[in-house]
Amino acid sequence: MSNILVTGGCGFIGSHTTVSLLEAGYNVIVIDNLVNSSKKVLERIEKITKKNVKFYQEDLLDGKALNDIYEKEEITSVIHFAALKAVSESCEIPLVYFNNNITGTINLLKTMERNNVKSLVFSSSATVYGKPATVPISEDFPIAALTVSNPYGRTKIMIEDMLRDIYKADSTWNIALLRYFNPIGAHESGEIGENPNGIPNNLLPYVAKVAVGELECVNVYGDDYDTPDGTGVRDYIHVVDLAEGHIKALEKLKTNPGLVTYNLGTGTGYSVLEIIKNFEKACGKKIPYKIAERRKGDIDTCYANPEKARLELGFEAKRGIDKMCEDAWRWQSKNPKGYC
Ligand code: UD1
């Protein structure tokens, strides 16, 4: 039986991936410092799966605590989600972001190496492509460090670079870099979902909070982009599809592929206005919105070429935009105040 260490397993993508892992028969050990998540997630995961999750409330900055966990548990592979991820905050406190995301990852990698666990799935982001020259975006597009406008995005590039160098030096590592497009939706039980602290930065949780009456009106950041309706186009992917992509990646690592890189997206783009319309359909309410200034650092259009993941992992997103909005709404309406 494989034991998977999931860092950041109480977060949005981490919790959904933990459910998929348990359902696929893996044992899961979660490490989370709960800085942006709640321990209640674990009860919900156990309710959905009727299985236990081992939990350590620890910080990856604490190398000793990490090593103690490795001594207690027989870990076979690691899925590494734990990170700070708010773009605008990362511009205000870059050092905190670099320390947390980079140092935390270095501690994790050192502990893995020391314990001879060299199988890793890393939670990367389509943000590493910066402003792509064309769409859809394939994995062989250049990493566009110069067009990534924020420290959060840079930490993803730096960690990818580190992992490529580590693999070059020691090819006994097996590493999957998964570049996520825009994960939204929630588990269809409505028990777990996205639960950002404070005012959401991302579109979907913002729209959901307007629908539930907690926020007044969606600010649409710009309607003069080079897109069919002028608003930004993104590749939204259901978080449960994304979670299943991690199971496929783990299966791939068992075949000793070395370092592999995959886009996890659907290949279809939706505009901000289309998302608002689809969410209105799902919740049966009008969502008030107004056109606002462009947000600094945003690009016109971003969507994946998902072919490589389909061919090499057998991964294909199955859940469409209706399901993404319905599930997000079920989670939001059942838990208007999140996990409390
Ligand atoms: C953002 C981050 C990206 C990160 C990803 C996942 C930026 C510039 N990029 O991607 O690095 O990996 O989240 O966390 O923040 N929008 C509105 N009103 C809102 C919020 C968003 O109109 O209140 C628009 C945006 O302009 C964009 C689209 O909705 O066109 C999606 O935005 P968002 O959900 O923040 O995701 P990204 O910007 O694609």
Short mmCIF file of C-alpha atoms and ligand atoms in Angstrom, two decimals:
data_model
loop_
_atom_site.label_atom_id
_atom_site.label_comp_id
_atom_site.label_asym_id
_atom_site.label_seq_id
_atom_site.Cartn_x
_atom_site.Cartn_y
_atom_site.Cartn_z
CA MET A 1 0.00 0.00 0.00
CA SER A 2 1.44 3.37 -0.97
CA ASN A 3 1.63 6.16 1.57
CA ILE A 4 1.40 9.60 0.03
CA LEU A 5 2.53 12.69 1.90
CA VAL A 6 0.37 15.65 0.88
CA THR A 7 1.75 19.04 1.88
CA GLY A 8 -0.99 21.65 2.05
CA GLY A 9 -3.61 18.91 2.11
CA CYS A 10 -6.18 21.10 3.88
CA GLY A 11 -6.24 23.67 1.07
CA PHE A 12 -8.57 23.87 -1.90
CA ILE A 13 -6.72 21.63 -4.36
CA GLY A 14 -5.00 19.61 -1.62
CA SER A 15 -8.27 18.58 0.04
CA HIS A 16 -9.87 17.47 -3.23
CA THR A 17 -6.74 15.55 -4.17
CA THR A 18 -6.73 13.88 -0.75
CA VAL A 19 -10.28 12.67 -1.40
CA SER A 20 -9.30 11.28 -4.81
CA LEU A 21 -6.22 9.58 -3.32
CA LEU A 22 -8.24 7.92 -0.55
CA GLU A 23 -10.85 6.80 -3.07
CA ALA A 24 -8.11 5.33 -5.26
CA GLY A 25 -6.88 3.27 -2.29
CA TYR A 26 -3.82 5.27 -1.20
CA ASN A 27 -3.03 6.08 2.43
CA VAL A 28 -2.68 9.82 2.94
CA ILE A 29 -0.57 11.76 5.42
CA VAL A 30 -1.33 15.48 5.39
CA ILE A 31 1.03 18.22 6.57
CA ASP A 32 -0.50 21.68 6.76
CA ASN A 33 0.31 24.72 8.87
CA LEU A 34 -3.34 25.88 8.55
CA VAL A 35 -2.24 29.44 7.74
CA ASN A 36 -4.86 29.65 5.00
CA SER A 37 -7.02 26.61 5.71
CA SER A 38 -9.05 24.88 8.40
CA LYS A 39 -8.62 21.61 10.24
CA LYS A 40 -12.36 21.01 9.81
CA VAL A 41 -11.59 20.04 6.20
CA LEU A 42 -10.24 16.74 7.53
CA GLU A 43 -13.57 15.79 9.14
CA ARG A 44 -15.30 16.57 5.86
CA ILE A 45 -12.81 14.47 3.90
CA GLU A 46 -13.39 11.57 6.28
CA LYS A 47 -17.15 12.06 5.96
CA ILE A 48 -16.96 11.85 2.16
CA THR A 49 -14.55 8.93 1.94
CA LYS A 50 -15.26 7.09 5.23
CA LYS A 51 -11.49 6.72 5.53
CA ASN A 52 -8.94 8.18 7.93
CA VAL A 53 -6.37 10.81 7.12
CA LYS A 54 -3.23 11.15 9.22
CA PHE A 55 -2.61 14.79 10.00
CA TYR A 56 0.39 16.79 11.20
CA GLN A 57 -0.03 20.50 11.84
CA GLU A 58 3.49 21.51 10.89
CA ASP A 59 5.26 24.11 8.83
CA LEU A 60 7.66 23.14 6.06
CA LEU A 61 9.98 25.83 7.41
CA ASP A 62 10.52 23.53 10.38
CA GLY A 63 12.98 21.03 8.92
CA LYS A 64 13.23 19.05 12.15
CA ALA A 65 9.48 18.49 12.40
CA LEU A 66 9.50 17.34 8.80
CA ASN A 67 12.29 14.89 9.43
CA ASP A 68 10.47 13.51 12.50
CA ILE A 69 7.44 12.78 10.30
CA TYR A 70 9.62 10.92 7.83
CA GLU A 71 11.03 8.85 10.64
CA LYS A 72 7.56 7.86 11.82
CA GLU A 73 5.89 7.25 8.47
CA GLU A 74 6.83 5.06 5.53
CA ILE A 75 6.35 7.64 2.79
CA THR A 76 6.43 6.48 -0.83
CA SER A 77 5.68 9.69 -2.73
CA VAL A 78 4.99 13.34 -2.04
CA ILE A 79 2.45 15.72 -3.58
CA HIS A 80 3.59 19.23 -2.75
CA PHE A 81 0.87 21.90 -2.65
CA ALA A 82 1.84 23.91 0.43
CA ALA A 83 2.52 27.50 -0.63
CA LEU A 84 1.37 31.07 -0.30
CA LYS A 85 -0.48 32.03 -3.48
CA ALA A 86 -2.01 35.50 -3.41
CA VAL A 87 -0.56 37.45 -6.32
CA SER A 88 -1.08 40.99 -4.98
CA GLU A 89 0.06 40.08 -1.46
CA SER A 90 3.23 38.57 -2.95
CA CYS A 91 4.06 42.00 -4.43
CA GLU A 92 3.74 43.60 -0.98
CA ILE A 93 5.69 41.01 1.04
CA PRO A 94 7.95 39.27 -1.48
CA LEU A 95 10.46 38.08 1.10
CA VAL A 96 7.75 36.24 3.03
CA TYR A 97 6.72 34.54 -0.22
CA PHE A 98 10.27 33.59 -1.19
CA ASN A 99 11.04 32.30 2.28
CA ASN A 100 7.83 30.33 2.62
CA ASN A 101 7.60 28.86 -0.87
CA ILE A 102 11.29 28.39 -1.69
CA THR A 103 12.76 27.58 1.72
CA GLY A 104 9.80 25.34 2.55
CA THR A 105 10.35 23.42 -0.69
CA ILE A 106 14.12 23.15 -0.10
CA ASN A 107 13.45 21.70 3.38
CA LEU A 108 11.02 19.22 1.89
CA LEU A 109 13.45 18.16 -0.84
CA LYS A 110 16.33 17.80 1.62
CA THR A 111 14.21 15.57 3.83
CA MET A 112 13.06 13.52 0.85
CA GLU A 113 16.63 13.03 -0.31
CA ARG A 114 17.87 12.13 3.16
CA ASN A 115 15.17 9.49 3.44
CA ASN A 116 15.60 8.30 -0.14
CA VAL A 117 12.06 9.23 -1.18
CA LYS A 118 12.54 10.60 -4.68
CA SER A 119 9.07 10.62 -6.12
CA LEU A 120 7.38 14.03 -6.25
CA VAL A 121 4.36 15.70 -7.81
CA PHE A 122 4.76 19.46 -7.76
CA SER A 123 1.87 21.88 -7.88
CA SER A 124 2.97 24.37 -10.52
CA SER A 125 0.90 26.87 -12.45
CA ALA A 126 0.19 28.11 -15.95
CA THR A 127 1.46 31.38 -14.53
CA VAL A 128 4.99 30.18 -15.49
CA TYR A 129 4.13 30.86 -19.16
CA GLY A 130 3.70 34.59 -18.43
CA LYS A 131 2.18 36.31 -21.46
CA PRO A 132 2.21 33.51 -24.05
CA ALA A 133 2.88 34.45 -27.68
CA THR A 134 -0.05 32.31 -28.86
CA VAL A 135 -2.77 30.04 -27.49
CA PRO A 136 -3.38 27.19 -26.81
CA ILE A 137 -0.33 26.83 -24.58
CA SER A 138 1.80 23.68 -24.89
CA GLU A 139 4.35 22.46 -22.38
CA ASP A 140 7.25 23.30 -24.70
CA PHE A 141 6.37 27.02 -24.67
CA PRO A 142 9.15 29.01 -23.01
CA ILE A 143 8.93 29.79 -19.35
CA ALA A 144 8.53 33.50 -19.56
CA ALA A 145 10.28 34.75 -16.44
CA LEU A 146 10.43 38.29 -17.81
CA THR A 147 6.68 38.57 -18.36
CA VAL A 148 5.72 37.11 -14.98
CA SER A 149 4.93 40.24 -13.03
CA ASN A 150 4.81 38.96 -9.45
CA PRO A 151 6.88 37.15 -6.81
CA TYR A 152 4.25 34.40 -6.34
CA GLY A 153 4.60 33.40 -10.01
CA ARG A 154 8.36 33.68 -9.76
CA THR A 155 8.43 31.18 -6.87
CA LYS A 156 6.73 28.62 -9.15
CA ILE A 157 9.37 29.22 -11.86
CA MET A 158 12.22 29.06 -9.33
CA ILE A 159 10.98 25.79 -7.87
CA GLU A 160 10.53 24.27 -11.33
CA ASP A 161 14.11 25.36 -12.17
CA MET A 162 15.38 23.84 -8.93
CA LEU A 163 13.63 20.55 -9.65
CA ARG A 164 15.02 20.40 -13.20
CA ASP A 165 18.54 20.94 -11.82
CA ILE A 166 18.08 18.33 -9.09
CA TYR A 167 16.90 15.81 -11.65
CA LYS A 168 19.81 16.64 -13.96
CA ALA A 169 22.23 15.88 -11.14
CA ASP A 170 20.46 12.73 -9.94
CA SER A 171 18.28 10.88 -12.42
CA THR A 172 16.95 8.50 -9.77
CA TRP A 173 14.35 11.19 -8.98
CA ASN A 174 10.92 10.94 -10.57
CA ILE A 175 9.18 14.31 -10.69
CA ALA A 176 5.91 15.49 -12.26
CA LEU A 177 5.51 19.23 -12.72
CA LEU A 178 1.79 19.87 -13.07
CA ARG A 179 0.89 23.26 -14.47
CA TYR A 180 -2.65 24.08 -13.45
CA PHE A 181 -4.84 26.45 -15.39
CA ASN A 182 -7.78 27.90 -13.38
CA PRO A 183 -9.21 25.39 -10.89
CA ILE A 184 -12.79 26.08 -9.79
CA GLY A 185 -15.84 24.07 -8.66
CA ALA A 186 -16.01 21.85 -5.60
CA HIS A 187 -16.63 18.25 -4.58
CA GLU A 188 -20.19 17.40 -5.61
CA SER A 189 -21.14 16.55 -2.01
CA GLY A 190 -20.83 20.26 -1.17
CA GLU A 191 -18.73 19.25 1.86
CA ILE A 192 -15.42 20.73 0.67
CA GLY A 193 -14.66 23.67 -1.58
CA GLU A 194 -12.70 26.87 -1.97
CA ASN A 195 -12.59 28.93 1.19
CA PRO A 196 -10.33 31.96 0.81
CA ASN A 197 -9.58 34.22 3.78
CA GLY A 198 -11.03 37.72 3.39
CA ILE A 199 -12.06 39.15 0.04
CA PRO A 200 -11.31 36.64 -2.72
CA ASN A 201 -8.68 37.53 -5.33
CA ASN A 202 -9.87 35.00 -7.89
CA LEU A 203 -12.97 35.32 -10.02
CA LEU A 204 -15.03 32.28 -9.05
CA PRO A 205 -14.98 32.62 -5.26
CA TYR A 206 -15.77 36.32 -5.72
CA VAL A 207 -18.78 35.56 -7.93
CA ALA A 208 -19.95 32.91 -5.44
CA LYS A 209 -19.78 35.39 -2.58
CA VAL A 210 -21.82 37.92 -4.56
CA ALA A 211 -24.39 35.19 -5.28
CA VAL A 212 -24.67 34.34 -1.58
CA GLY A 213 -25.10 38.03 -0.68
CA GLU A 214 -21.81 38.51 1.15
CA LEU A 215 -20.37 40.86 -1.48
CA GLU A 216 -22.35 43.38 -3.50
CA CYS A 217 -21.12 43.31 -7.03
CA VAL A 218 -18.46 41.66 -9.19
CA ASN A 219 -15.80 44.00 -10.56
CA VAL A 220 -15.02 42.87 -14.09
CA TYR A 221 -11.39 43.84 -14.56
CA GLY A 222 -11.44 45.37 -18.03
CA ASP A 223 -13.68 44.96 -21.08
CA ASP A 224 -11.20 46.11 -23.70
CA TYR A 225 -9.07 42.99 -23.98
CA ASP A 226 -8.48 41.39 -27.35
CA THR A 227 -11.17 38.73 -26.79
CA PRO A 228 -14.67 38.20 -28.28
CA ASP A 229 -16.48 40.16 -25.54
CA GLY A 230 -13.49 42.20 -24.34
CA THR A 231 -13.16 40.43 -20.96
CA GLY A 232 -10.33 38.07 -19.98
CA VAL A 233 -10.51 34.48 -21.20
CA ARG A 234 -9.24 31.60 -19.02
CA ASP A 235 -9.19 27.81 -19.01
CA TYR A 236 -11.34 26.89 -15.99
CA ILE A 237 -10.98 23.29 -14.84
CA HIS A 238 -13.12 21.43 -12.28
CA VAL A 239 -11.05 20.86 -9.14
CA VAL A 240 -12.11 17.18 -9.01
CA ASP A 241 -10.80 16.68 -12.56
CA LEU A 242 -7.60 18.39 -11.45
CA ALA A 243 -7.40 16.09 -8.41
CA GLU A 244 -7.79 13.07 -10.67
CA GLY A 245 -4.90 14.41 -12.76
CA HIS A 246 -2.69 13.97 -9.69
CA ILE A 247 -3.63 10.30 -9.41
CA LYS A 248 -2.68 9.85 -13.07
CA ALA A 249 0.62 11.64 -12.43
CA LEU A 250 1.40 9.36 -9.47
CA GLU A 251 0.70 6.33 -11.64
CA LYS A 252 3.07 7.76 -14.24
CA LEU A 253 5.82 8.22 -11.62
CA LYS A 254 5.63 4.50 -10.83
CA THR A 255 6.93 3.84 -14.37
CA ASN A 256 10.17 5.80 -13.64
CA PRO A 257 9.66 8.48 -16.29
CA GLY A 258 12.25 10.91 -14.83
CA LEU A 259 11.11 14.54 -14.86
CA VAL A 260 7.86 15.12 -16.73
CA THR A 261 5.77 18.25 -17.23
CA TYR A 262 2.05 18.42 -17.93
CA ASN A 263 -0.57 21.09 -18.41
CA LEU A 264 -3.76 20.34 -16.52
CA GLY A 265 -6.48 22.26 -18.28
CA THR A 266 -9.49 21.59 -20.48
CA GLY A 267 -8.37 23.33 -23.67
CA THR A 268 -11.46 25.58 -23.64
CA GLY A 269 -11.51 29.23 -22.64
CA TYR A 270 -14.39 31.18 -21.06
CA SER A 271 -14.60 34.94 -20.62
CA VAL A 272 -15.40 36.66 -17.33
CA LEU A 273 -18.89 37.54 -18.63
CA GLU A 274 -19.50 33.94 -19.71
CA ILE A 275 -18.53 32.75 -16.25
CA ILE A 276 -20.94 35.20 -14.64
CA LYS A 277 -23.74 33.99 -16.98
CA ASN A 278 -23.03 30.35 -16.25
CA PHE A 279 -22.98 31.00 -12.53
CA GLU A 280 -26.31 32.84 -12.76
CA LYS A 281 -27.78 29.73 -14.39
CA ALA A 282 -26.39 27.50 -11.64
CA CYS A 283 -27.63 29.61 -8.71
CA GLY A 284 -30.84 30.91 -10.28
CA LYS A 285 -30.04 34.54 -9.35
CA LYS A 286 -28.87 37.65 -11.15
CA ILE A 287 -25.24 38.45 -10.35
CA PRO A 288 -24.69 42.22 -10.33
CA TYR A 289 -21.44 43.29 -11.99
CA LYS A 290 -19.72 46.44 -13.16
CA ILE A 291 -16.85 47.04 -15.53
CA ALA A 292 -13.76 48.19 -13.64
CA GLU A 293 -10.15 49.06 -14.48
CA ARG A 294 -7.88 46.33 -15.78
CA ARG A 295 -6.00 44.49 -13.03
CA LYS A 296 -2.23 44.93 -13.31
CA GLY A 297 -0.45 41.89 -14.71
CA ASP A 298 -3.55 40.29 -16.29
CA ILE A 299 -3.38 38.92 -19.82
CA ASP A 300 -6.04 38.67 -22.55
CA THR A 301 -6.32 34.96 -23.06
CA CYS A 302 -4.88 31.84 -21.50
CA TYR A 303 -5.86 28.27 -22.26
CA ALA A 304 -4.10 24.96 -22.42
CA ASN A 305 -3.24 22.51 -25.08
CA PRO A 306 -4.17 19.46 -22.96
CA GLU A 307 -3.00 16.84 -25.53
CA LYS A 308 0.22 15.79 -23.82
CA ALA A 309 -1.56 14.90 -20.57
CA ARG A 310 -4.20 13.06 -22.58
CA LEU A 311 -1.69 11.02 -24.55
CA GLU A 312 0.85 10.32 -21.80
CA LEU A 313 -1.28 10.26 -18.66
CA GLY A 314 -4.65 9.28 -20.09
CA PHE A 315 -5.97 12.42 -18.42
CA GLU A 316 -8.98 14.24 -19.74
CA ALA A 317 -11.14 16.75 -17.87
CA LYS A 318 -14.67 15.34 -17.82
CA ARG A 319 -16.68 18.01 -16.02
CA GLY A 320 -17.95 20.96 -18.04
CA ILE A 321 -18.63 24.57 -17.09
CA ASP A 322 -22.21 23.84 -15.92
CA LYS A 323 -20.97 21.24 -13.45
CA MET A 324 -18.15 23.55 -12.28
CA CYS A 325 -20.64 26.32 -11.46
CA GLU A 326 -23.28 24.00 -9.96
CA ASP A 327 -20.76 22.35 -7.64
CA ALA A 328 -19.20 25.68 -6.63
CA TRP A 329 -22.68 26.99 -5.83
CA ARG A 330 -23.64 23.89 -3.83
CA TRP A 331 -20.52 24.33 -1.69
CA GLN A 332 -21.04 28.09 -1.26
CA SER A 333 -24.76 27.89 -0.47
CA LYS A 334 -24.32 24.98 1.99
CA ASN A 335 -21.38 26.71 3.67
CA PRO A 336 -21.94 30.46 3.36
CA LYS A 337 -19.37 31.11 6.09
CA GLY A 338 -16.92 28.43 4.97
CA TYR A 339 -15.75 25.77 7.44
CA CYS A 340 -17.34 26.89 10.68
C1 UD1 B 1 -4.64 34.06 -10.95
C2 UD1 B 1 -3.21 34.48 -10.84
C3 UD1 B 1 -2.35 33.28 -11.17
C4 UD1 B 1 -2.70 32.12 -10.27
C5 UD1 B 1 -4.17 31.80 -10.42
C6 UD1 B 1 -4.64 30.71 -9.46
C7 UD1 B 1 -3.16 36.88 -11.33
C8 UD1 B 1 -2.68 37.94 -12.26
N1 UD1 B 1 -2.93 35.61 -11.70
O1 UD1 B 1 -4.90 33.71 -12.31
O2 UD1 B 1 -0.99 33.64 -11.02
O3 UD1 B 1 -1.92 31.00 -10.61
O4 UD1 B 1 -4.94 32.95 -10.15
O5 UD1 B 1 -4.77 31.18 -8.16
O6 UD1 B 1 -3.72 37.16 -10.28
N2 UD1 B 1 -11.41 38.82 -12.70
C9 UD1 B 1 -12.38 39.78 -12.63
N3 UD1 B 1 -12.85 40.14 -11.39
C10 UD1 B 1 -12.40 39.57 -10.23
C11 UD1 B 1 -11.39 38.59 -10.32
C12 UD1 B 1 -10.92 38.24 -11.56
O7 UD1 B 1 -12.82 40.31 -13.64
O8 UD1 B 1 -12.85 39.95 -9.13
C13 UD1 B 1 -10.95 38.37 -14.03
C14 UD1 B 1 -9.46 38.52 -14.28
O9 UD1 B 1 -9.16 39.76 -14.82
C15 UD1 B 1 -9.20 37.36 -15.26
C16 UD1 B 1 -10.22 36.29 -14.83
O10 UD1 B 1 -11.23 36.99 -14.12
O11 UD1 B 1 -9.49 37.75 -16.56
C17 UD1 B 1 -9.65 35.21 -13.94
O12 UD1 B 1 -9.00 35.80 -12.84
P1 UD1 B 1 -8.48 34.94 -11.58
O13 UD1 B 1 -9.55 34.03 -11.12
O14 UD1 B 1 -7.88 35.88 -10.59
O15 UD1 B 1 -7.35 34.01 -12.22
P2 UD1 B 1 -6.05 34.41 -13.09
O16 UD1 B 1 -5.78 35.86 -13.09
O17 UD1 B 1 -6.16 33.73 -14.41
#
